[in-house]
Amino acid sequence: MLAVATCVALLGCLQAQKLQGHVSVILLGATGDLARKYLWQGLFQLYLDEAGQGHSFSFHGAALTATKQGQEVMAKVLESLSCPEDVAPSRCAELKDQFRRLSQYRQLKTSEDYVALSEGVEALVQQEGRREAGRLFYFSVPPFAYADIARNINSSCRPGPGAWLRVVLEKPFGHDHLSAQQLATELGSFFQEEEMYRVDHYLGKQAVAQILPFRDQNRKALDGLWNRHHVERVEIVMKETVDAEGRTSFYEEYGVIRDVLQNHLTEVLTLVAMELPYNASSAEAVLQHKLQAFRALRGLRRASAVLGQYRAYGAQVRRELRAGHSPQGRDVPRQWGAQRTGSERRADRQGGRTGKARGLGGPRRSALGRHLCCPPVASGILVHMDNLRWEGVPFILMSGKALDERVGYVRILFKNRAFCAQSEKDWVTAQSPCLPQQIIFYIGHGELGTPAVLVSRSLFKPTLPSRSWKEVEGRPGLRLFGRPLSDYYAYSPVRERDAYSILISHIFHGRKDSFVTTENLLASWVFWTPLLDSLAREVPRLYPGGAENGHLLDFEFAGGQLAFCQQQVEQLVLGPGSAPMPSDFQVLRATYRESPLVAAWPEELIAKLASDIEATAVQAVRRFGQFHLALSGGSSPIVLFQQLATGHYGFPWAHTHLWLVDERCVPLWDPESNFQGLQTHLLQHVRVPYYNVHPMPVHLHQRLCAEQDRGAQAYAEQISALVTNSSFDLVLLGMGPDGHTASLFPQSPAGLDGEQLVVLTESPSKPYHRMSLSLPLINRARKVVVLVMGRLKRDITMLVSRVGHEPKKWPISGVLPGSGQLVWYMDYEAFLG
């Protein structure tokens, strides 16, 4: 009896395993470009993989297109589906026929349509006599349609208890941090985080998907190599030979940085740079470590980027505007925007070309969206990580259209410290320590023509899963990255698979690590948005396109900055009434309040000031053995700190003492703290001995700036003990809109005269309590620099230029070193308005 009961139980388990429930797949935008090219084929592959595994399926194509027209388009798409090479033609025809019978088209336009869809799914499940396993909605539609669709799904189309809901979203996910946050909040009001799958199709490409498994399976070999001590640089590249024709309206709104670098290449960067979790197969651990990598990215500046645009782009834009093209291609399928007529879209675009510019090339607002003044279609970006593993290692991201080849790859180039006494002809083939050492994840196309993982033979022999990756057969004459293919251990997939097929399978199985979470999405936009804003009105370099580009787009990096290797041959000729660009002006030398003045555009000004501070430091160390530098807080010095941190490797930091000019009475770890700003933007990037860093003692005995704690007197005593004659080598000041400097404010006598070196003061704005060097101490310095930046400083700049010595009204007017030098550094907006 026991044996019979066991058999019955086993049979029941097997039947339950076979009948795992019904899955409904609803493809929204089913007649659009992305669906026709990739998604239906991916869904067919899902059916091939999962048929017979226990689930039953139904596939619903949905769009705004009328039913008859939609059915005709869908029939053509289903007819064009293909099977893997190892499937016999007769079997393929049978499978396609099965898939066709399971697929149907329906128009989804009104809330009633969604109710009807849900009722149809429920009826089908009931008819099969199964339970419902889940519903998968794939949004192959433009983001402006997300909210209405999400609302209808949430109210009318959710599956019943016990069944899952998965909602798949396609980029673009916003155009900056604010818009991405708004979209995420809107979607979050309808769906849970675990229900949303944001697709970045690059994460489905086989070489990219292999990065983490490769790192995990080769931990022993890579543990000592995957860091700043051994990696010279990392290159992440996606080049295309095609131009933007047919997609110029999309590029007018987004440009290449938003289209490729902010998402595809940044996702790849995190896979290379993230700390490898102990359990690399844990989706939760992978996503958390990726988020940590996002947060370790050092902020970008305008000098972090170079931009390009092929010459024919402008003419293409004009042609497509006249033809009334809407944004097409993968990013904005046309069907879900069909309710807007071509004339409406043209009117929107034309109206949008007169709005106020902001962001990358100045997005112009219109009913349709944003347009860029000079959208780049090629760009190179220099990225650094602020962590111990990758400190100082450049990550180069590059993408563009109308380039010389179509190729994508991730290249990790290792430092080579070997010197070979023998000539190259006597080196052992592929094994000499003097050969370049690199690991390459070859995403596709190019000379090799297939995804691959390449490892220099002089490094180590890698381990890859033998069931899915095979060694590449020798191809005499083929050279990759300067070396013959025989120099590498080279592996390619046993069976090439489309990225969307892989990702759709992962969605079905609930694998979240191949998708972009809300947290990671917003972290990426936090990183990219400041750069995009700083590139406002930046004019890209023009290039002819294709092989004719020559070396015109080659760029080099030094000191945290990128620059093209070749000077542009053509010069900009300004037409009548054209406004001059920042590059038309050079550094201006003049006087202000009878002291030297240096005026320039912000980037040139900061570069000049940083160089002058370094020169002063080198001279002081040469003469006295040390350099005492007092720095103000606030927003203006931040770019200076970043410049000093990343672009001045000759700075004598080991002999530099850093002091604060003023401090807010908050704990030193508080974001409002001047010391915290100094730590974030300078100290953590340079090697100053910790005993040479002198924060102001504003937080003593668990109190802030209490008179009885004598913090000001303690700081004054420290200065007197360490700084000869209490004369700093250089003091950096700013100037507030009310004429204050340091934390010395108008109508407040503290610190404007007298014997005290350091004083407690009151600010008119929060936080009110401050500690500051006094004016007499500042005026003992050998050199005082005043940095003034921004249009908001124009009025006070004009006023102070006319007043005399009146520190009680305008404390900045009291700055005049007794035996030292005063130099003013102003950008053109502060100086000229």
CSV table of C-alpha atoms in Angstrom, one decimal, residues 404-744:
chain,number,residue,atom,x,y,z
A,404,ASP,CA,34.9,54.0,-40.0
A,405,GLU,CA,33.7,50.7,-38.7
A,406,ARG,CA,30.9,48.9,-36.9
A,407,VAL,CA,32.2,47.3,-33.7
A,408,GLY,CA,31.5,47.1,-30.0
A,409,TYR,CA,34.0,46.0,-27.3
A,410,VAL,CA,35.2,46.3,-23.7
A,411,ARG,CA,38.9,46.3,-23.5
A,412,ILE,CA,40.9,46.0,-20.2
A,413,LEU,CA,44.5,46.9,-20.9
A,414,PHE,CA,47.0,45.9,-18.3
A,415,LYS,CA,50.2,47.7,-17.3
A,416,ASN,CA,53.3,46.1,-18.6
A,417,ARG,CA,56.4,46.6,-16.5
A,418,ALA,CA,58.5,44.0,-18.4
A,419,PHE,CA,61.6,44.9,-20.4
A,420,CYS,CA,62.8,42.3,-22.9
A,421,ALA,CA,66.5,42.3,-23.7
A,422,GLN,CA,66.1,40.2,-26.8
A,423,SER,CA,64.8,41.7,-30.0
A,424,GLU,CA,61.1,41.1,-30.9
A,425,LYS,CA,62.0,38.5,-33.5
A,426,ASP,CA,63.3,36.2,-30.8
A,427,TRP,CA,60.3,36.5,-28.5
A,428,VAL,CA,58.4,33.3,-27.9
A,429,THR,CA,55.2,33.6,-29.9
A,430,ALA,CA,52.3,35.1,-28.0
A,431,GLN,CA,54.0,34.4,-24.6
A,432,SER,CA,56.6,37.1,-24.2
A,433,PRO,CA,56.0,39.3,-21.1
A,434,CYS,CA,56.7,42.3,-23.3
A,435,LEU,CA,53.6,41.8,-25.5
A,436,PRO,CA,50.5,43.8,-24.7
A,437,GLN,CA,48.4,42.2,-22.0
A,438,GLN,CA,44.6,42.6,-22.3
A,439,ILE,CA,41.2,41.1,-21.8
A,440,ILE,CA,38.6,41.9,-24.4
A,441,PHE,CA,34.9,41.3,-24.3
A,442,TYR,CA,34.1,41.6,-28.0
A,443,ILE,CA,30.5,42.5,-28.3
A,444,GLY,CA,30.2,42.0,-32.0
A,445,HIS,CA,30.7,42.9,-35.7
A,446,GLY,CA,34.1,44.4,-36.6
A,447,GLU,CA,36.9,42.2,-38.0
A,448,LEU,CA,36.0,39.2,-35.9
A,449,GLY,CA,32.3,39.4,-36.8
A,450,THR,CA,31.1,37.4,-33.7
A,451,PRO,CA,30.8,37.9,-30.0
A,452,ALA,CA,33.9,36.7,-28.2
A,453,VAL,CA,36.1,36.8,-25.1
A,454,LEU,CA,39.8,37.3,-25.8
A,455,VAL,CA,42.6,36.9,-23.2
A,456,SER,CA,46.2,37.6,-24.0
A,457,ARG,CA,48.2,34.3,-23.7
A,458,SER,CA,50.8,36.1,-21.7
A,459,LEU,CA,48.2,36.6,-18.9
A,460,PHE,CA,46.5,33.3,-18.1
A,461,LYS,CA,44.3,30.7,-19.7
A,462,PRO,CA,40.7,31.5,-18.8
A,463,THR,CA,37.9,29.3,-17.7
A,464,LEU,CA,34.6,29.6,-19.6
A,465,PRO,CA,31.5,27.3,-19.6
A,466,SER,CA,32.2,24.7,-22.2
A,467,ARG,CA,28.6,24.0,-23.0
A,468,SER,CA,28.0,27.5,-24.1
A,469,TRP,CA,31.4,28.8,-25.2
A,470,LYS,CA,33.9,27.3,-27.6
A,471,GLU,CA,37.5,28.1,-28.7
A,472,VAL,CA,37.6,30.2,-31.8
A,473,GLU,CA,39.3,28.5,-34.8
A,474,GLY,CA,42.5,30.1,-36.1
A,475,ARG,CA,42.1,32.7,-38.8
A,476,PRO,CA,45.5,33.5,-40.3
A,477,GLY,CA,46.0,37.1,-41.1
A,478,LEU,CA,43.4,38.4,-38.7
A,479,ARG,CA,44.7,41.0,-36.3
A,480,LEU,CA,42.8,42.5,-33.3
A,481,PHE,CA,44.1,45.5,-31.3
A,482,GLY,CA,47.5,45.3,-32.9
A,483,ARG,CA,48.1,41.6,-32.4
A,484,PRO,CA,47.3,38.4,-34.4
A,485,LEU,CA,44.4,36.4,-33.2
A,486,SER,CA,46.8,33.6,-32.3
A,487,ASP,CA,48.1,35.8,-29.4
A,488,TYR,CA,44.9,35.3,-27.6
A,489,TYR,CA,42.9,32.6,-25.9
A,490,ALA,CA,39.7,33.3,-27.9
A,491,TYR,CA,36.3,32.0,-27.2
A,492,SER,CA,32.9,32.5,-29.0
A,493,PRO,CA,29.4,31.3,-28.2
A,494,VAL,CA,28.5,27.8,-29.3
A,495,ARG,CA,25.2,29.3,-30.5
A,496,GLU,CA,24.7,33.0,-31.1
A,497,ARG,CA,21.5,34.4,-29.7
A,498,ASP,CA,19.8,37.7,-30.1
A,499,ALA,CA,20.0,40.0,-27.0
A,500,TYR,CA,16.2,40.3,-26.9
A,501,SER,CA,15.7,36.5,-26.9
A,502,ILE,CA,18.0,36.3,-23.9
A,503,LEU,CA,16.3,39.1,-22.0
A,504,ILE,CA,12.8,37.9,-22.7
A,505,SER,CA,13.8,34.5,-21.3
A,506,HIS,CA,15.2,36.2,-18.2
A,507,ILE,CA,12.0,38.2,-17.8
A,508,PHE,CA,10.0,35.0,-18.0
A,509,HIS,CA,12.2,33.4,-15.3
A,510,GLY,CA,12.1,36.5,-13.1
A,511,ARG,CA,15.9,37.2,-13.3
A,512,LYS,CA,16.2,40.9,-12.3
A,513,ASP,CA,20.0,41.2,-12.5
A,514,SER,CA,19.8,41.7,-16.3
A,515,PHE,CA,17.6,44.8,-15.9
A,516,VAL,CA,17.8,48.4,-14.7
A,517,THR,CA,16.3,49.0,-11.3
A,518,THR,CA,14.8,52.4,-10.3
A,519,GLU,CA,17.7,53.1,-7.9
A,520,ASN,CA,20.3,52.3,-10.5
A,521,LEU,CA,18.5,54.3,-13.2
A,522,LEU,CA,18.3,57.4,-10.9
A,523,ALA,CA,22.0,57.0,-9.8
A,524,SER,CA,23.0,56.9,-13.5
A,525,TRP,CA,21.1,60.2,-14.2
A,526,VAL,CA,22.6,61.8,-11.1
A,527,PHE,CA,26.0,61.1,-12.6
A,528,TRP,CA,25.2,62.2,-16.2
A,529,THR,CA,22.9,65.2,-15.7
A,530,PRO,CA,25.5,67.7,-14.5
A,531,LEU,CA,27.7,67.0,-17.6
A,532,LEU,CA,24.8,67.3,-20.0
A,533,ASP,CA,23.9,70.6,-18.4
A,534,SER,CA,27.5,71.8,-18.6
A,535,LEU,CA,27.6,71.1,-22.3
A,536,ALA,CA,24.9,73.7,-23.0
A,537,ARG,CA,25.6,75.3,-26.4
A,538,GLU,CA,28.9,73.3,-26.8
A,539,VAL,CA,29.5,73.1,-30.6
A,540,PRO,CA,30.6,69.5,-31.7
A,541,ARG,CA,33.5,69.0,-34.0
A,542,LEU,CA,32.4,68.4,-37.6
A,543,TYR,CA,33.7,65.3,-39.4
A,544,PRO,CA,33.1,64.0,-42.9
A,545,GLY,CA,32.1,60.5,-42.0
A,546,GLY,CA,33.4,57.0,-42.6
A,547,ALA,CA,37.0,56.4,-43.6
A,548,GLU,CA,37.5,60.1,-44.5
A,549,ASN,CA,37.5,60.9,-40.8
A,550,GLY,CA,41.1,60.0,-40.6
A,551,HIS,CA,42.5,61.2,-37.2
A,552,LEU,CA,40.1,64.0,-36.9
A,553,LEU,CA,38.2,62.3,-34.0
A,554,ASP,CA,41.3,60.9,-32.2
A,555,PHE,CA,41.4,62.3,-28.6
A,556,GLU,CA,43.9,62.1,-25.7
A,557,PHE,CA,43.4,62.4,-22.0
A,558,ALA,CA,45.7,64.1,-19.4
A,559,GLY,CA,45.0,65.4,-16.0
A,560,GLY,CA,41.4,64.4,-16.0
A,561,GLN,CA,40.6,66.1,-19.2
A,562,LEU,CA,39.9,65.0,-22.8
A,563,ALA,CA,41.0,66.9,-25.9
A,564,PHE,CA,41.1,66.2,-29.6
A,565,CYS,CA,44.6,65.3,-30.8
A,566,GLN,CA,44.3,67.4,-34.0
A,567,GLN,CA,43.3,71.1,-34.1
A,568,GLN,CA,40.2,71.7,-36.2
A,569,VAL,CA,41.1,72.7,-39.7
A,570,GLU,CA,38.1,74.9,-40.2
A,571,GLN,CA,37.5,78.0,-38.2
A,572,LEU,CA,34.1,79.4,-37.2
A,573,VAL,CA,33.3,82.5,-39.1
A,574,LEU,CA,30.7,84.6,-37.3
A,575,GLY,CA,27.8,85.9,-39.4
A,576,PRO,CA,26.2,89.2,-38.9
A,577,GLY,CA,24.8,89.5,-35.4
A,578,SER,CA,26.2,86.2,-34.3
A,579,ALA,CA,27.1,86.1,-30.6
A,580,PRO,CA,30.8,85.2,-29.9
A,581,MET,CA,31.4,81.9,-28.3
A,582,PRO,CA,33.4,81.4,-25.0
A,583,SER,CA,36.3,80.0,-27.0
A,584,ASP,CA,36.6,83.4,-28.9
A,585,PHE,CA,37.9,85.0,-25.7
A,586,GLN,CA,41.3,84.4,-24.0
A,587,VAL,CA,42.4,85.1,-20.5
A,588,LEU,CA,42.2,88.9,-19.9
A,589,ARG,CA,44.7,90.6,-17.6
A,590,ALA,CA,43.8,93.9,-16.1
A,591,THR,CA,43.5,95.6,-12.6
A,592,TYR,CA,40.6,95.7,-10.2
A,593,ARG,CA,40.7,97.9,-7.1
A,594,GLU,CA,44.3,98.7,-8.0
A,595,SER,CA,45.3,95.0,-7.8
A,596,PRO,CA,46.0,92.5,-10.6
A,597,LEU,CA,42.9,91.0,-12.2
A,598,VAL,CA,42.7,87.8,-14.2
A,599,ALA,CA,39.4,87.4,-16.1
A,600,ALA,CA,38.4,84.5,-18.3
A,601,TRP,CA,35.6,82.0,-19.0
A,602,PRO,CA,35.0,79.7,-16.1
A,603,GLU,CA,37.0,76.7,-17.4
A,604,GLU,CA,40.0,78.7,-18.4
A,605,LEU,CA,39.8,80.8,-15.2
A,606,ILE,CA,39.9,77.7,-13.0
A,607,ALA,CA,42.7,76.2,-15.0
A,608,LYS,CA,44.7,79.4,-14.7
A,609,LEU,CA,44.1,79.7,-10.9
A,610,ALA,CA,45.0,76.1,-10.3
A,611,SER,CA,48.2,76.5,-12.2
A,612,ASP,CA,49.1,79.7,-10.3
A,613,ILE,CA,48.4,78.0,-6.9
A,614,GLU,CA,50.6,75.1,-7.9
A,615,ALA,CA,53.4,77.4,-9.0
A,616,THR,CA,53.1,79.3,-5.6
A,617,ALA,CA,53.2,76.0,-3.8
A,618,VAL,CA,56.3,74.7,-5.6
A,619,GLN,CA,58.1,78.0,-4.9
A,620,ALA,CA,57.2,78.0,-1.2
A,621,VAL,CA,58.3,74.4,-0.7
A,622,ARG,CA,61.6,75.2,-2.5
A,623,ARG,CA,62.2,78.2,-0.3
A,624,PHE,CA,60.7,77.1,3.1
A,625,GLY,CA,60.2,73.4,2.9
A,626,GLN,CA,56.4,73.6,3.3
A,627,PHE,CA,53.4,75.4,1.9
A,628,HIS,CA,50.5,76.7,4.0
A,629,LEU,CA,47.3,77.1,2.1
A,630,ALA,CA,44.0,78.4,3.6
A,631,LEU,CA,40.9,77.6,1.7
A,632,SER,CA,37.4,79.1,1.8
A,633,GLY,CA,34.2,77.0,1.6
A,634,GLY,CA,31.1,77.6,-0.6
A,635,SER,CA,30.2,76.4,-4.1
A,636,SER,CA,32.7,78.5,-6.2
A,637,PRO,CA,35.9,76.6,-5.0
A,638,ILE,CA,34.5,73.2,-5.7
A,639,VAL,CA,35.5,73.2,-9.4
A,640,LEU,CA,39.0,74.5,-8.3
A,641,PHE,CA,39.3,71.6,-5.8
A,642,GLN,CA,38.4,69.2,-8.6
A,643,GLN,CA,40.9,70.7,-10.9
A,644,LEU,CA,43.7,70.5,-8.3
A,645,ALA,CA,42.7,66.9,-7.5
A,646,THR,CA,42.7,65.6,-11.1
A,647,GLY,CA,45.0,67.8,-13.1
A,648,HIS,CA,48.0,68.7,-11.0
A,649,TYR,CA,50.2,65.7,-10.3
A,650,GLY,CA,53.2,67.9,-9.7
A,651,PHE,CA,51.6,69.6,-6.8
A,652,PRO,CA,53.8,69.2,-3.6
A,653,TRP,CA,50.9,67.7,-1.5
A,654,ALA,CA,53.3,65.9,0.8
A,655,HIS,CA,54.7,69.3,2.0
A,656,THR,CA,51.4,71.2,2.0
A,657,HIS,CA,49.4,72.2,5.1
A,658,LEU,CA,45.7,72.8,4.5
A,659,TRP,CA,43.8,75.2,6.6
A,660,LEU,CA,40.2,76.5,6.5
A,661,VAL,CA,39.4,80.2,6.1
A,662,ASP,CA,36.0,79.7,7.6
A,663,GLU,CA,33.6,77.0,8.8
A,664,ARG,CA,29.9,76.5,9.5
A,665,CYS,CA,29.1,75.5,13.1
A,666,VAL,CA,27.9,72.0,12.1
A,667,PRO,CA,29.6,68.6,12.6
A,668,LEU,CA,32.5,68.0,10.2
A,669,TRP,CA,30.6,65.1,8.5
A,670,ASP,CA,27.6,67.3,7.8
A,671,PRO,CA,27.0,68.1,4.1
A,672,GLU,CA,26.9,71.8,5.1
A,673,SER,CA,30.4,71.6,6.5
A,674,ASN,CA,33.1,73.3,4.5
A,675,PHE,CA,35.5,70.6,5.6
A,676,GLN,CA,33.2,68.0,4.2
A,677,GLY,CA,33.2,69.7,0.8
A,678,LEU,CA,37.0,69.9,1.0
A,679,GLN,CA,37.2,66.2,1.9
A,680,THR,CA,34.8,65.2,-0.9
A,681,HIS,CA,36.3,67.2,-3.8
A,682,LEU,CA,40.0,67.3,-2.9
A,683,LEU,CA,41.3,65.5,0.1
A,684,GLN,CA,40.2,62.0,-0.8
A,685,HIS,CA,41.9,62.3,-4.2
A,686,VAL,CA,45.3,63.6,-3.2
A,687,ARG,CA,47.9,62.4,-0.7
A,688,VAL,CA,48.2,65.0,2.0
A,689,PRO,CA,49.6,63.7,5.3
A,690,TYR,CA,46.7,63.6,7.7
A,691,TYR,CA,48.7,65.6,10.2
A,692,ASN,CA,48.9,68.4,7.7
A,693,VAL,CA,45.2,68.8,7.5
A,694,HIS,CA,43.8,71.3,9.9
A,695,PRO,CA,40.0,71.5,10.2
A,696,MET,CA,38.5,74.2,12.4
A,697,PRO,CA,37.5,72.9,15.8
A,698,VAL,CA,33.8,73.8,15.7
A,699,HIS,CA,32.6,70.6,17.3
A,700,LEU,CA,34.0,70.2,20.8
A,701,HIS,CA,32.6,68.3,23.8
A,702,GLN,CA,29.5,67.5,21.8
A,703,ARG,CA,28.8,71.2,21.4
A,704,LEU,CA,29.0,73.5,18.4
A,705,CYS,CA,31.0,76.7,18.6
A,706,ALA,CA,30.4,77.2,22.3
A,707,GLU,CA,32.4,80.1,23.6
A,708,GLN,CA,33.5,78.2,26.7
A,709,ASP,CA,35.1,75.5,24.5
A,710,ARG,CA,37.6,78.1,23.2
A,711,GLY,CA,37.7,76.5,19.7
A,712,ALA,CA,38.6,79.8,18.0
A,713,GLN,CA,41.5,80.4,20.4
A,714,ALA,CA,42.7,76.8,19.9
A,715,TYR,CA,42.8,77.2,16.2
A,716,ALA,CA,44.6,80.6,16.5
A,717,GLU,CA,47.2,78.9,18.8
A,718,GLN,CA,47.6,76.1,16.2
A,719,ILE,CA,48.2,78.6,13.4
A,720,SER,CA,50.8,80.5,15.6
A,721,ALA,CA,52.6,77.3,16.4
A,722,LEU,CA,52.9,76.0,12.8
A,723,VAL,CA,52.7,79.0,10.5
A,724,THR,CA,55.7,81.3,10.6
A,725,ASN,CA,54.6,84.8,11.8
A,726,SER,CA,51.0,83.5,11.2
A,727,SER,CA,51.5,84.4,7.6
A,728,PHE,CA,49.9,81.9,5.2
A,729,ASP,CA,51.6,81.4,1.9
A,730,LEU,CA,48.3,81.7,0.1
A,731,VAL,CA,44.7,82.4,1.2
A,732,LEU,CA,41.8,81.7,-1.1
A,733,LEU,CA,38.7,83.9,-0.6
A,734,GLY,CA,35.4,84.4,-2.3
A,735,MET,CA,33.0,87.4,-2.4
A,736,GLY,CA,29.4,87.1,-1.5
A,737,PRO,CA,26.5,89.1,-3.1
A,738,ASP,CA,26.5,91.3,0.0
A,739,GLY,CA,30.2,91.9,0.0
A,740,HIS,CA,31.1,89.4,2.7
A,741,THR,CA,34.2,87.3,2.5
A,742,ALA,CA,35.3,84.3,4.6
A,743,SER,CA,32.5,84.4,7.3
A,744,LEU,CA,33.0,88.1,7.9
